[in-house]
Amino acid sequence: MPFLELFDETLDINSTENYELSVQASPDELSFCILDTLRNKFVLLRSYESEDKAKFDPNGLSEIINKDDFLTRHFRKINIITPSSKSTLVPGPLFDGSKKDDYFRFNQIASEDEKIMVNKLRDPDIFLLFSLPEGITNTLNSSFPGSRFMHQLKPLFQYISFNRRSIGINNVHVHLEGDYLNMVIFDQNTLKFCNTFHYNTISDIQYYVLYVLRRMNIRQEETIYFSGRTLNKKEILSSFSNYLSAIRFAVPEGNYTFSYVFNETELHKFLTIFSAVNCE
């Protein structure tokens, strides 16, 4: 299977109680990074991807976790990012936990083998509801007992919140997962737009992004940020260069640093994993 690994020479498998682990798990991938909390430095990035666009089933994910020399260790803290194309947002003042299934099904269709999860976001004050296949949730609960799951929008919102007041009028962010994208637009104070679009080709991505920008009256000169594991920089630049004048690829930022071994890595592909350490 496709495999990526970057690690700092100071990484010590016997010191994981001083490390914070962030794992992103889905049928498309299992990736994780390790933060040395004593130095606030990321010291490991490791990623497994399925072969030939096949999907990981729960047994496949469990096998990877059990065979990995780090994922079975005890960590100071563990963050689990569980991407899902099915999500909905509810304003904090209107949320009633006993009605979460009703809220979710108002906008989404949940199958019988899916669990509806809830994340609380502080900025903005909203509840994020999303669904996950029961098999994957059971595997992750068994492998990382007591850990909380977070949708990819939670670390993405955290990243945008950290940066948006220094950027300008609007912060426009496009985050790509396996076959769908999340598009999020903030001004300096307010969430203006958040939606998910399924795509097959780069032309689909181009259509959705340009359509939303036009409907939201966002000028072509404003900066558009891209991130995501499936992102091809050259393809994005060639597809949008005639329409957008300021394309950027989001670089993780926070109260941490990176080992020099990450210097040549396209960190925007793993933005949500690195940003998870800033989430409460």
C-alpha atoms as an extended CHARMM CRD file, in Angstrom:
* protein
*
       280  EXT
         1         1  MET       CA              0.0000000000        0.0000000000        0.0000000000  PROA      1               0.0000000000
         2         2  PRO       CA              1.2020000000        3.6070000000       -0.5720000000  PROA      2               0.0000000000
         3         3  PHE       CA              3.1520000000        4.7480000000        2.4720000000  PROA      3               0.0000000000
         4         4  LEU       CA              4.6630000000        8.0260000000        3.6920000000  PROA      4               0.0000000000
         5         5  GLU       CA              6.8940000000        8.4590000000        6.7190000000  PROA      5               0.0000000000
         6         6  LEU       CA              8.8630000000       11.4260000000        8.0350000000  PROA      6               0.0000000000
         7         7  PHE       CA             10.4770000000       11.3880000000       11.4680000000  PROA      7               0.0000000000
         8         8  ASP       CA             12.9090000000       13.4620000000       13.4780000000  PROA      8               0.0000000000
         9         9  GLU       CA             15.9900000000       11.7920000000       14.9300000000  PROA      9               0.0000000000
        10        10  THR       CA             14.8570000000       12.8020000000       18.4340000000  PROA      10              0.0000000000
        11        11  LEU       CA             11.7100000000       10.6500000000       18.1500000000  PROA      11              0.0000000000
        12        12  ASP       CA             11.6970000000        8.1400000000       21.0180000000  PROA      12              0.0000000000
        13        13  ILE       CA              9.1520000000        5.3270000000       21.0400000000  PROA      13              0.0000000000
        14        14  ASN       CA              9.6790000000        4.9510000000       24.7910000000  PROA      14              0.0000000000
        15        15  SER       CA              8.6470000000        8.5640000000       25.4750000000  PROA      15              0.0000000000
        16        16  THR       CA              5.1340000000        8.5210000000       24.0540000000  PROA      16              0.0000000000
        17        17  GLU       CA              3.6570000000        9.6160000000       27.4020000000  PROA      17              0.0000000000
        18        18  ASN       CA              5.1550000000       13.0200000000       26.5490000000  PROA      18              0.0000000000
        19        19  TYR       CA              3.6760000000       12.9630000000       23.0460000000  PROA      19              0.0000000000
        20        20  GLU       CA              0.3100000000       13.9940000000       21.6050000000  PROA      20              0.0000000000
        21        21  LEU       CA             -1.0520000000       11.7630000000       18.8540000000  PROA      21              0.0000000000
        22        22  SER       CA             -3.4070000000       12.9770000000       16.1230000000  PROA      22              0.0000000000
        23        23  VAL       CA             -4.9390000000       10.3060000000       13.8750000000  PROA      23              0.0000000000
        24        24  GLN       CA             -7.1000000000       10.7790000000       10.7860000000  PROA      24              0.0000000000
        25        25  ALA       CA             -8.9440000000        7.6020000000        9.8290000000  PROA      25              0.0000000000
        26        26  SER       CA            -11.3630000000        6.9110000000        6.9940000000  PROA      26              0.0000000000
        27        27  PRO       CA            -12.0060000000        4.2530000000        4.3460000000  PROA      27              0.0000000000
        28        28  ASP       CA             -9.4830000000        6.1360000000        2.1590000000  PROA      28              0.0000000000
        29        29  GLU       CA             -6.5530000000        6.5330000000        4.5370000000  PROA      29              0.0000000000
        30        30  LEU       CA             -5.0480000000        6.2630000000        7.9650000000  PROA      30              0.0000000000
        31        31  SER       CA             -2.6000000000        9.0660000000        8.7140000000  PROA      31              0.0000000000
        32        32  PHE       CA             -1.1470000000       10.3110000000       11.9660000000  PROA      32              0.0000000000
        33        33  CYS       CA              1.3230000000       12.7890000000       13.3800000000  PROA      33              0.0000000000
        34        34  ILE       CA              3.0670000000       13.0590000000       16.7370000000  PROA      34              0.0000000000
        35        35  LEU       CA              3.7170000000       16.2680000000       18.6780000000  PROA      35              0.0000000000
        36        36  ASP       CA              6.5110000000       16.2930000000       21.2560000000  PROA      36              0.0000000000
        37        37  THR       CA              4.7090000000       18.3140000000       23.9450000000  PROA      37              0.0000000000
        38        38  LEU       CA              7.9140000000       19.0890000000       25.8620000000  PROA      38              0.0000000000
        39        39  ARG       CA              9.2760000000       21.0210000000       22.8850000000  PROA      39              0.0000000000
        40        40  ASN       CA              5.9900000000       21.7450000000       21.0600000000  PROA      40              0.0000000000
        41        41  LYS       CA              7.5050000000       20.2300000000       17.9290000000  PROA      41              0.0000000000
        42        42  PHE       CA              6.0240000000       17.7710000000       15.4530000000  PROA      42              0.0000000000
        43        43  VAL       CA              8.4380000000       14.8630000000       15.1620000000  PROA      43              0.0000000000
        44        44  LEU       CA              6.5700000000       12.2390000000       13.1080000000  PROA      44              0.0000000000
        45        45  LEU       CA              4.1800000000       12.0370000000       10.1700000000  PROA      45              0.0000000000
        46        46  ARG       CA              3.0690000000        8.6690000000        8.8690000000  PROA      46              0.0000000000
        47        47  SER       CA              0.3660000000        7.8910000000        6.3100000000  PROA      47              0.0000000000
        48        48  TYR       CA             -1.1410000000        4.7220000000        4.8740000000  PROA      48              0.0000000000
        49        49  GLU       CA             -3.3500000000        4.7950000000        1.7850000000  PROA      49              0.0000000000
        50        50  SER       CA             -5.3820000000        2.0380000000        0.1730000000  PROA      50              0.0000000000
        51        51  GLU       CA             -4.3430000000        0.4680000000       -3.1260000000  PROA      51              0.0000000000
        52        52  ASP       CA             -5.8700000000        1.4490000000       -6.4820000000  PROA      52              0.0000000000
        53        53  LYS       CA             -8.7200000000        3.5250000000       -5.0340000000  PROA      53              0.0000000000
        54        54  ALA       CA             -9.9100000000        0.5890000000       -2.9390000000  PROA      54              0.0000000000
        55        55  LYS       CA            -11.3640000000        1.3110000000        0.4860000000  PROA      55              0.0000000000
        56        56  PHE       CA            -10.2020000000        0.2850000000        3.9310000000  PROA      56              0.0000000000
        57        57  ASP       CA            -12.8640000000       -1.6910000000        5.7640000000  PROA      57              0.0000000000
        58        58  PRO       CA            -12.8870000000       -1.7500000000        9.5930000000  PROA      58              0.0000000000
        59        59  ASN       CA            -10.7680000000       -4.9110000000        9.6290000000  PROA      59              0.0000000000
        60        60  GLY       CA             -8.2100000000       -3.2870000000        7.3480000000  PROA      60              0.0000000000
        61        61  LEU       CA             -7.9480000000       -0.2280000000        9.5870000000  PROA      61              0.0000000000
        62        62  SER       CA             -7.6750000000       -2.4340000000       12.6670000000  PROA      62              0.0000000000
        63        63  GLU       CA             -4.8610000000       -4.4390000000       11.0740000000  PROA      63              0.0000000000
        64        64  ILE       CA             -2.8640000000       -1.2840000000       10.2800000000  PROA      64              0.0000000000
        65        65  ILE       CA             -3.3210000000        0.0650000000       13.7990000000  PROA      65              0.0000000000
        66        66  ASN       CA             -2.3310000000       -3.1880000000       15.4800000000  PROA      66              0.0000000000
        67        67  LYS       CA              0.7750000000       -3.6240000000       13.3200000000  PROA      67              0.0000000000
        68        68  ASP       CA              2.0040000000       -0.0470000000       13.6650000000  PROA      68              0.0000000000
        69        69  ASP       CA              4.7330000000        0.3270000000       16.2800000000  PROA      69              0.0000000000
        70        70  PHE       CA              3.4180000000        3.6870000000       17.5740000000  PROA      70              0.0000000000
        71        71  LEU       CA             -0.3730000000        3.4030000000       17.4000000000  PROA      71              0.0000000000
        72        72  THR       CA             -0.5600000000        0.7770000000       20.1420000000  PROA      72              0.0000000000
        73        73  ARG       CA              1.4240000000        2.8860000000       22.6350000000  PROA      73              0.0000000000
        74        74  HSD       CA              0.1020000000        5.0660000000       25.4510000000  PROA      74              0.0000000000
        75        75  PHE       CA              0.0780000000        8.8020000000       24.6850000000  PROA      75              0.0000000000
        76        76  ARG       CA             -0.4060000000       11.9230000000       26.7540000000  PROA      76              0.0000000000
        77        77  LYS       CA             -3.3630000000       12.8630000000       24.5440000000  PROA      77              0.0000000000
        78        78  ILE       CA             -5.0220000000       11.3970000000       21.4510000000  PROA      78              0.0000000000
        79        79  ASN       CA             -7.0540000000       13.2830000000       18.8360000000  PROA      79              0.0000000000
        80        80  ILE       CA             -9.1220000000       11.3080000000       16.3230000000  PROA      80              0.0000000000
        81        81  ILE       CA            -10.1890000000       13.0590000000       13.1070000000  PROA      81              0.0000000000
        82        82  THR       CA            -12.9190000000       11.1710000000       11.2610000000  PROA      82              0.0000000000
        83        83  PRO       CA            -13.7450000000       12.7370000000        7.8760000000  PROA      83              0.0000000000
        84        84  SER       CA            -17.3230000000       12.5220000000        6.6920000000  PROA      84              0.0000000000
        85        85  SER       CA            -19.1770000000       14.0590000000        3.7660000000  PROA      85              0.0000000000
        86        86  LYS       CA            -22.3900000000       14.0750000000        5.8070000000  PROA      86              0.0000000000
        87        87  SER       CA            -22.5910000000       16.9450000000        8.2760000000  PROA      87              0.0000000000
        88        88  THR       CA            -24.8110000000       19.7950000000        9.3640000000  PROA      88              0.0000000000
        89        89  LEU       CA            -24.3830000000       22.8520000000       11.5880000000  PROA      89              0.0000000000
        90        90  VAL       CA            -26.7380000000       24.0050000000       14.3530000000  PROA      90              0.0000000000
        91        91  PRO       CA            -26.3710000000       27.3830000000       16.1270000000  PROA      91              0.0000000000
        92        92  GLY       CA            -25.3410000000       26.8990000000       19.7440000000  PROA      92              0.0000000000
        93        93  PRO       CA            -28.2960000000       28.7640000000       21.3410000000  PROA      93              0.0000000000
        94        94  LEU       CA            -30.7750000000       26.6110000000       19.3940000000  PROA      94              0.0000000000
        95        95  PHE       CA            -29.1940000000       23.2180000000       20.0180000000  PROA      95              0.0000000000
        96        96  ASP       CA            -31.0240000000       20.5600000000       22.0330000000  PROA      96              0.0000000000
        97        97  GLY       CA            -28.9750000000       17.3870000000       22.4570000000  PROA      97              0.0000000000
        98        98  SER       CA            -32.0760000000       15.2060000000       22.6510000000  PROA      98              0.0000000000
        99        99  LYS       CA            -32.9780000000       16.2560000000       19.1050000000  PROA      99              0.0000000000
       100       100  LYS       CA            -29.6070000000       15.7140000000       17.4310000000  PROA      100             0.0000000000
       101       101  ASP       CA            -30.9290000000       12.9110000000       15.2070000000  PROA      101             0.0000000000
       102       102  ASP       CA            -33.7860000000       15.1330000000       14.0360000000  PROA      102             0.0000000000
       103       103  TYR       CA            -31.4170000000       18.0110000000       13.2780000000  PROA      103             0.0000000000
       104       104  PHE       CA            -29.1400000000       15.7500000000       11.2820000000  PROA      104             0.0000000000
       105       105  ARG       CA            -31.8830000000       14.0730000000        9.2720000000  PROA      105             0.0000000000
       106       106  PHE       CA            -33.3590000000       17.4240000000        8.3600000000  PROA      106             0.0000000000
       107       107  ASN       CA            -30.4170000000       17.9180000000        5.9680000000  PROA      107             0.0000000000
       108       108  GLN       CA            -28.8350000000       14.4720000000        5.6060000000  PROA      108             0.0000000000
       109       109  ILE       CA            -29.7600000000       10.8250000000        5.1940000000  PROA      109             0.0000000000
       110       110  ALA       CA            -28.1800000000        8.4880000000        7.7280000000  PROA      110             0.0000000000
       111       111  SER       CA            -28.1730000000        4.7800000000        6.9880000000  PROA      111             0.0000000000
       112       112  GLU       CA            -28.8960000000        2.1880000000        9.6560000000  PROA      112             0.0000000000
       113       113  ASP       CA            -25.2160000000        1.3270000000       10.0800000000  PROA      113             0.0000000000
       114       114  GLU       CA            -24.1400000000        4.9180000000       10.7650000000  PROA      114             0.0000000000
       115       115  LYS       CA            -23.7740000000        6.7000000000       14.0890000000  PROA      115             0.0000000000
       116       116  ILE       CA            -24.5400000000       10.3900000000       14.4900000000  PROA      116             0.0000000000
       117       117  MET       CA            -21.7900000000       12.2550000000       16.3360000000  PROA      117             0.0000000000
       118       118  VAL       CA            -21.6620000000       15.7740000000       17.8060000000  PROA      118             0.0000000000
       119       119  ASN       CA            -18.7960000000       18.2670000000       18.0760000000  PROA      119             0.0000000000
       120       120  LYS       CA            -19.0690000000       21.5710000000       19.9480000000  PROA      120             0.0000000000
       121       121  LEU       CA            -17.2970000000       24.4910000000       18.3080000000  PROA      121             0.0000000000
       122       122  ARG       CA            -16.5130000000       27.6570000000       20.1850000000  PROA      122             0.0000000000
       123       123  ASP       CA            -15.7550000000       30.0390000000       17.3160000000  PROA      123             0.0000000000
       124       124  PRO       CA            -18.3270000000       30.2450000000       15.8770000000  PROA      124             0.0000000000
       125       125  ASP       CA            -20.7260000000       29.0790000000       18.5930000000  PROA      125             0.0000000000
       126       126  ILE       CA            -22.2050000000       26.0950000000       16.7860000000  PROA      126             0.0000000000
       127       127  PHE       CA            -22.7190000000       22.3640000000       17.1140000000  PROA      127             0.0000000000
       128       128  LEU       CA            -21.4040000000       20.2140000000       14.2860000000  PROA      128             0.0000000000
       129       129  LEU       CA            -23.3360000000       16.9890000000       13.6340000000  PROA      129             0.0000000000
       130       130  PHE       CA            -21.9300000000       14.2640000000       11.3960000000  PROA      130             0.0000000000
       131       131  SER       CA            -22.3300000000       10.5650000000       10.7120000000  PROA      131             0.0000000000
       132       132  LEU       CA            -19.7840000000        7.7420000000       10.6460000000  PROA      132             0.0000000000
       133       133  PRO       CA            -20.0300000000        4.0630000000        9.6890000000  PROA      133             0.0000000000
       134       134  GLU       CA            -20.5880000000        2.0290000000       12.8280000000  PROA      134             0.0000000000
       135       135  GLY       CA            -17.8260000000       -0.4180000000       11.9010000000  PROA      135             0.0000000000
       136       136  ILE       CA            -15.2180000000        2.3410000000       11.8000000000  PROA      136             0.0000000000
       137       137  THR       CA            -16.3950000000        3.9110000000       15.0580000000  PROA      137             0.0000000000
       138       138  ASN       CA            -16.2340000000        0.5240000000       16.7890000000  PROA      138             0.0000000000
       139       139  THR       CA            -12.7110000000       -0.0910000000       15.4750000000  PROA      139             0.0000000000
       140       140  LEU       CA            -11.4750000000        3.3170000000       16.5980000000  PROA      140             0.0000000000
       141       141  ASN       CA            -13.1820000000        3.0620000000       19.9930000000  PROA      141             0.0000000000
       142       142  SER       CA            -11.5350000000       -0.3050000000       20.5270000000  PROA      142             0.0000000000
       143       143  SER       CA             -8.1000000000        0.9040000000       19.4170000000  PROA      143             0.0000000000
       144       144  PHE       CA             -8.1990000000        4.2940000000       21.1580000000  PROA      144             0.0000000000
       145       145  PRO       CA            -10.5670000000        3.9160000000       24.1240000000  PROA      145             0.0000000000
       146       146  GLY       CA            -11.8190000000        7.1430000000       25.6440000000  PROA      146             0.0000000000
       147       147  SER       CA            -10.7410000000        9.3060000000       22.7030000000  PROA      147             0.0000000000
       148       148  ARG       CA            -13.1760000000       11.7660000000       21.1710000000  PROA      148             0.0000000000
       149       149  PHE       CA            -13.9020000000       11.8800000000       17.4620000000  PROA      149             0.0000000000
       150       150  MET       CA            -13.8160000000       15.1580000000       15.5840000000  PROA      150             0.0000000000
       151       151  HSD       CA            -15.1130000000       15.9360000000       12.1250000000  PROA      151             0.0000000000
       152       152  GLN       CA            -12.5660000000       17.4850000000        9.7510000000  PROA      152             0.0000000000
       153       153  LEU       CA            -14.4190000000       20.8080000000        9.9050000000  PROA      153             0.0000000000
       154       154  LYS       CA            -13.5370000000       21.2390000000       13.5790000000  PROA      154             0.0000000000
       155       155  PRO       CA             -9.7510000000       21.5560000000       13.0910000000  PROA      155             0.0000000000
       156       156  LEU       CA            -10.3860000000       23.4010000000        9.8310000000  PROA      156             0.0000000000
       157       157  PHE       CA            -12.5200000000       26.0020000000       11.6200000000  PROA      157             0.0000000000
       158       158  GLN       CA             -9.8670000000       26.2150000000       14.3370000000  PROA      158             0.0000000000
       159       159  TYR       CA             -7.2190000000       26.9440000000       11.7120000000  PROA      159             0.0000000000
       160       160  ILE       CA             -9.3860000000       29.5810000000       10.0280000000  PROA      160             0.0000000000
       161       161  SER       CA            -10.2240000000       31.1930000000       13.3730000000  PROA      161             0.0000000000
       162       162  PHE       CA             -6.5240000000       31.4200000000       14.1850000000  PROA      162             0.0000000000
       163       163  ASN       CA             -5.7840000000       33.2090000000       10.9120000000  PROA      163             0.0000000000
       164       164  ARG       CA             -8.8360000000       35.0350000000        9.6680000000  PROA      164             0.0000000000
       165       165  ARG       CA             -8.5330000000       38.3720000000       11.5180000000  PROA      165             0.0000000000
       166       166  SER       CA             -5.1460000000       39.0160000000        9.9620000000  PROA      166             0.0000000000
       167       167  ILE       CA             -6.1210000000       38.0990000000        6.4160000000  PROA      167             0.0000000000
       168       168  GLY       CA             -8.6020000000       40.7180000000        5.2460000000  PROA      168             0.0000000000
       169       169  ILE       CA            -12.2690000000       41.0440000000        4.4960000000  PROA      169             0.0000000000
       170       170  ASN       CA            -12.9820000000       37.3910000000        3.6880000000  PROA      170             0.0000000000
       171       171  ASN       CA            -11.3150000000       34.0850000000        4.4270000000  PROA      171             0.0000000000
       172       172  VAL       CA            -12.2510000000       31.6070000000        1.7120000000  PROA      172             0.0000000000
       173       173  HSD       CA            -11.0940000000       28.0370000000        2.2490000000  PROA      173             0.0000000000
       174       174  VAL       CA            -11.5300000000       24.9430000000        0.0650000000  PROA      174             0.0000000000
       175       175  HSD       CA            -10.6460000000       21.6380000000        1.7320000000  PROA      175             0.0000000000
       176       176  LEU       CA            -10.5860000000       18.4600000000       -0.3730000000  PROA      176             0.0000000000
       177       177  GLU       CA            -11.1620000000       14.9340000000        0.8650000000  PROA      177             0.0000000000
       178       178  GLY       CA            -11.4210000000       11.7580000000       -1.2260000000  PROA      178             0.0000000000
       179       179  ASP       CA            -14.3980000000       12.5520000000       -3.4650000000  PROA      179             0.0000000000
       180       180  TYR       CA            -15.8530000000       15.6850000000       -1.8980000000  PROA      180             0.0000000000
       181       181  LEU       CA            -14.8280000000       19.1500000000       -0.7990000000  PROA      181             0.0000000000
       182       182  ASN       CA            -15.7720000000       21.4710000000        2.0320000000  PROA      182             0.0000000000
       183       183  MET       CA            -15.9820000000       25.1490000000        1.1470000000  PROA      183             0.0000000000
       184       184  VAL       CA            -15.9940000000       27.6160000000        4.0330000000  PROA      184             0.0000000000
       185       185  ILE       CA            -16.2160000000       31.4070000000        3.9410000000  PROA      185             0.0000000000
       186       186  PHE       CA            -15.7620000000       33.7200000000        6.9250000000  PROA      186             0.0000000000
       187       187  ASP       CA            -15.5640000000       37.4600000000        7.0760000000  PROA      187             0.0000000000
       188       188  GLN       CA            -13.6500000000       38.9000000000       10.0300000000  PROA      188             0.0000000000
       189       189  ASN       CA            -16.5080000000       38.1990000000       12.4400000000  PROA      189             0.0000000000
       190       190  THR       CA            -19.0260000000       35.7920000000       10.9280000000  PROA      190             0.0000000000
       191       191  LEU       CA            -19.3720000000       32.4310000000        9.2400000000  PROA      191             0.0000000000
       192       192  LYS       CA            -20.9830000000       33.3350000000        5.9150000000  PROA      192             0.0000000000
       193       193  PHE       CA            -20.9890000000       30.0100000000        4.0660000000  PROA      193             0.0000000000
       194       194  CYS       CA            -20.2450000000       26.3360000000        4.6890000000  PROA      194             0.0000000000
       195       195  ASN       CA            -21.1950000000       23.5020000000        2.3690000000  PROA      195             0.0000000000
       196       196  THR       CA            -20.0440000000       20.1670000000        0.9830000000  PROA      196             0.0000000000
       197       197  PHE       CA            -19.8630000000       19.2470000000       -2.7020000000  PROA      197             0.0000000000
       198       198  HSD       CA            -19.1110000000       15.8750000000       -4.2560000000  PROA      198             0.0000000000
       199       199  TYR       CA            -16.7910000000       15.8710000000       -7.2510000000  PROA      199             0.0000000000
       200       200  ASN       CA            -15.2910000000       13.5110000000       -9.8180000000  PROA      200             0.0000000000
       201       201  THR       CA            -12.9130000000       15.7630000000      -11.7420000000  PROA      201             0.0000000000
       202       202  ILE       CA            -11.0080000000       19.0130000000      -11.3700000000  PROA      202             0.0000000000
       203       203  SER       CA            -13.6620000000       20.6230000000      -13.5790000000  PROA      203             0.0000000000
       204       204  ASP       CA            -16.2660000000       19.8360000000      -10.9140000000  PROA      204             0.0000000000
       205       205  ILE       CA            -14.1170000000       21.5280000000       -8.2740000000  PROA      205             0.0000000000
       206       206  GLN       CA            -13.6570000000       24.5350000000      -10.5110000000  PROA      206             0.0000000000
       207       207  TYR       CA            -17.3990000000       24.8010000000      -11.1560000000  PROA      207             0.0000000000
       208       208  TYR       CA            -18.4140000000       24.6520000000       -7.4780000000  PROA      208             0.0000000000
       209       209  VAL       CA            -15.7610000000       27.0720000000       -6.2590000000  PROA      209             0.0000000000
       210       210  LEU       CA            -16.3620000000       29.7010000000       -8.9320000000  PROA      210             0.0000000000
       211       211  TYR       CA            -20.1400000000       29.3800000000       -8.6110000000  PROA      211             0.0000000000
       212       212  VAL       CA            -20.0350000000       29.9890000000       -4.8550000000  PROA      212             0.0000000000
       213       213  LEU       CA            -17.6360000000       32.9160000000       -5.1890000000  PROA      213             0.0000000000
       214       214  ARG       CA            -19.9270000000       34.5230000000       -7.7330000000  PROA      214             0.0000000000
       215       215  ARG       CA            -23.0530000000       33.9950000000       -5.6140000000  PROA      215             0.0000000000
       216       216  MET       CA            -21.2870000000       35.3460000000       -2.5250000000  PROA      216             0.0000000000
       217       217  ASN       CA            -20.0270000000       38.4050000000       -4.4170000000  PROA      217             0.0000000000
       218       218  ILE       CA            -16.3940000000       37.6510000000       -3.6450000000  PROA      218             0.0000000000
       219       219  ARG       CA            -13.9430000000       39.3480000000       -5.9700000000  PROA      219             0.0000000000
       220       220  GLN       CA            -11.4460000000       37.3710000000       -8.0470000000  PROA      220             0.0000000000
       221       221  GLU       CA             -8.6230000000       39.3230000000       -6.4020000000  PROA      221             0.0000000000
       222       222  GLU       CA             -9.3460000000       37.9340000000       -2.9420000000  PROA      222             0.0000000000
       223       223  THR       CA             -7.1820000000       35.1280000000       -1.5810000000  PROA      223             0.0000000000
       224       224  ILE       CA             -8.5170000000       31.5700000000       -1.8310000000  PROA      224             0.0000000000
       225       225  TYR       CA             -6.9080000000       28.9370000000        0.4110000000  PROA      225             0.0000000000
       226       226  PHE       CA             -6.7410000000       25.2650000000       -0.5300000000  PROA      226             0.0000000000
       227       227  SER       CA             -5.9080000000       22.2230000000        1.5860000000  PROA      227             0.0000000000
       228       228  GLY       CA             -6.5080000000       18.4880000000        1.6410000000  PROA      228             0.0000000000
       229       229  ARG       CA             -4.9020000000       15.1130000000        1.1430000000  PROA      229             0.0000000000
       230       230  THR       CA             -6.1220000000       14.6240000000       -2.4300000000  PROA      230             0.0000000000
       231       231  LEU       CA             -4.9580000000       18.0620000000       -3.5200000000  PROA      231             0.0000000000
       232       232  ASN       CA             -2.7000000000       18.3250000000       -6.5710000000  PROA      232             0.0000000000
       233       233  LYS       CA             -1.0580000000       21.7630000000       -6.5140000000  PROA      233             0.0000000000
       234       234  LYS       CA             -0.2060000000       21.9030000000      -10.2120000000  PROA      234             0.0000000000
       235       235  GLU       CA             -3.7200000000       20.8720000000      -11.2000000000  PROA      235             0.0000000000
       236       236  ILE       CA             -5.3210000000       23.4840000000       -8.9540000000  PROA      236             0.0000000000
       237       237  LEU       CA             -3.0320000000       26.2490000000      -10.1940000000  PROA      237             0.0000000000
       238       238  SER       CA             -3.5260000000       25.4150000000      -13.8630000000  PROA      238             0.0000000000
       239       239  SER       CA             -7.3180000000       25.1170000000      -13.4910000000  PROA      239             0.0000000000
       240       240  PHE       CA             -7.8790000000       28.3280000000      -11.5330000000  PROA      240             0.0000000000
       241       241  SER       CA             -5.1050000000       30.6530000000      -12.7010000000  PROA      241             0.0000000000
       242       242  ASN       CA             -7.3130000000       32.2270000000      -15.3880000000  PROA      242             0.0000000000
       243       243  TYR       CA            -10.0500000000       33.0000000000      -12.8600000000  PROA      243             0.0000000000
       244       244  LEU       CA             -8.3720000000       33.6680000000       -9.5100000000  PROA      244             0.0000000000
       245       245  SER       CA             -5.3740000000       35.8990000000       -8.9500000000  PROA      245             0.0000000000
       246       246  ALA       CA             -4.4720000000       34.9070000000       -5.3750000000  PROA      246             0.0000000000
       247       247  ILE       CA             -4.3710000000       31.1470000000       -4.7590000000  PROA      247             0.0000000000
       248       248  ARG       CA             -2.6440000000       29.9600000000       -1.5830000000  PROA      248             0.0000000000
       249       249  PHE       CA             -2.0530000000       26.5420000000       -0.0560000000  PROA      249             0.0000000000
       250       250  ALA       CA             -2.8120000000       26.5730000000        3.6570000000  PROA      250             0.0000000000
       251       251  VAL       CA              0.1850000000       25.9700000000        5.9190000000  PROA      251             0.0000000000
       252       252  PRO       CA             -0.5200000000       24.6880000000        9.4600000000  PROA      252             0.0000000000
       253       253  GLU       CA             -0.0320000000       27.3580000000       12.1190000000  PROA      253             0.0000000000
       254       254  GLY       CA             -0.2590000000       27.3050000000       15.8870000000  PROA      254             0.0000000000
       255       255  ASN       CA              1.7450000000       27.1870000000       19.0880000000  PROA      255             0.0000000000
       256       256  TYR       CA              4.0960000000       24.5620000000       17.6790000000  PROA      256             0.0000000000
       257       257  THR       CA              7.0130000000       24.0670000000       15.2990000000  PROA      257             0.0000000000
       258       258  PHE       CA              8.0210000000       21.3990000000       12.8020000000  PROA      258             0.0000000000
       259       259  SER       CA             11.1180000000       19.2720000000       12.6160000000  PROA      259             0.0000000000
       260       260  TYR       CA             13.3350000000       20.1060000000        9.6560000000  PROA      260             0.0000000000
       261       261  VAL       CA             12.3630000000       16.7540000000        8.0920000000  PROA      261             0.0000000000
       262       262  PHE       CA              9.0000000000       18.3200000000        7.1730000000  PROA      262             0.0000000000
       263       263  ASN       CA             10.5880000000       21.0950000000        5.1030000000  PROA      263             0.0000000000
       264       264  GLU       CA              9.9950000000       19.4180000000        1.7440000000  PROA      264             0.0000000000
       265       265  THR       CA              6.5320000000       18.1120000000        2.6070000000  PROA      265             0.0000000000
       266       266  GLU       CA              3.2850000000       19.5350000000        1.2560000000  PROA      266             0.0000000000
       267       267  LEU       CA              1.9100000000       20.2740000000        4.7110000000  PROA      267             0.0000000000
       268       268  HSD       CA             -1.3880000000       21.5820000000        3.3250000000  PROA      268             0.0000000000
       269       269  LYS       CA             -2.3070000000       17.9630000000        2.5640000000  PROA      269             0.0000000000
       270       270  PHE       CA             -2.3170000000       17.1940000000        6.3000000000  PROA      270             0.0000000000
       271       271  LEU       CA             -3.6990000000       20.5090000000        7.5590000000  PROA      271             0.0000000000
       272       272  THR       CA             -6.5280000000       19.0270000000        9.6310000000  PROA      272             0.0000000000
       273       273  ILE       CA             -4.2680000000       16.4960000000       11.3800000000  PROA      273             0.0000000000
       274       274  PHE       CA             -1.7350000000       19.1150000000       12.4520000000  PROA      274             0.0000000000
       275       275  SER       CA             -4.4690000000       21.6180000000       13.3910000000  PROA      275             0.0000000000
       276       276  ALA       CA             -6.2240000000       19.1190000000       15.6740000000  PROA      276             0.0000000000
       277       277  VAL       CA             -3.7610000000       19.8390000000       18.5010000000  PROA      277             0.0000000000
       278       278  ASN       CA             -5.2490000000       23.3500000000       18.7810000000  PROA      278             0.0000000000
       279       279  CYS       CA             -8.7880000000       22.0210000000       19.3040000000  PROA      279             0.0000000000
       280       280  GLU       CA            -10.3160000000       21.8150000000       22.7520000000  PROA      280             0.0000000000
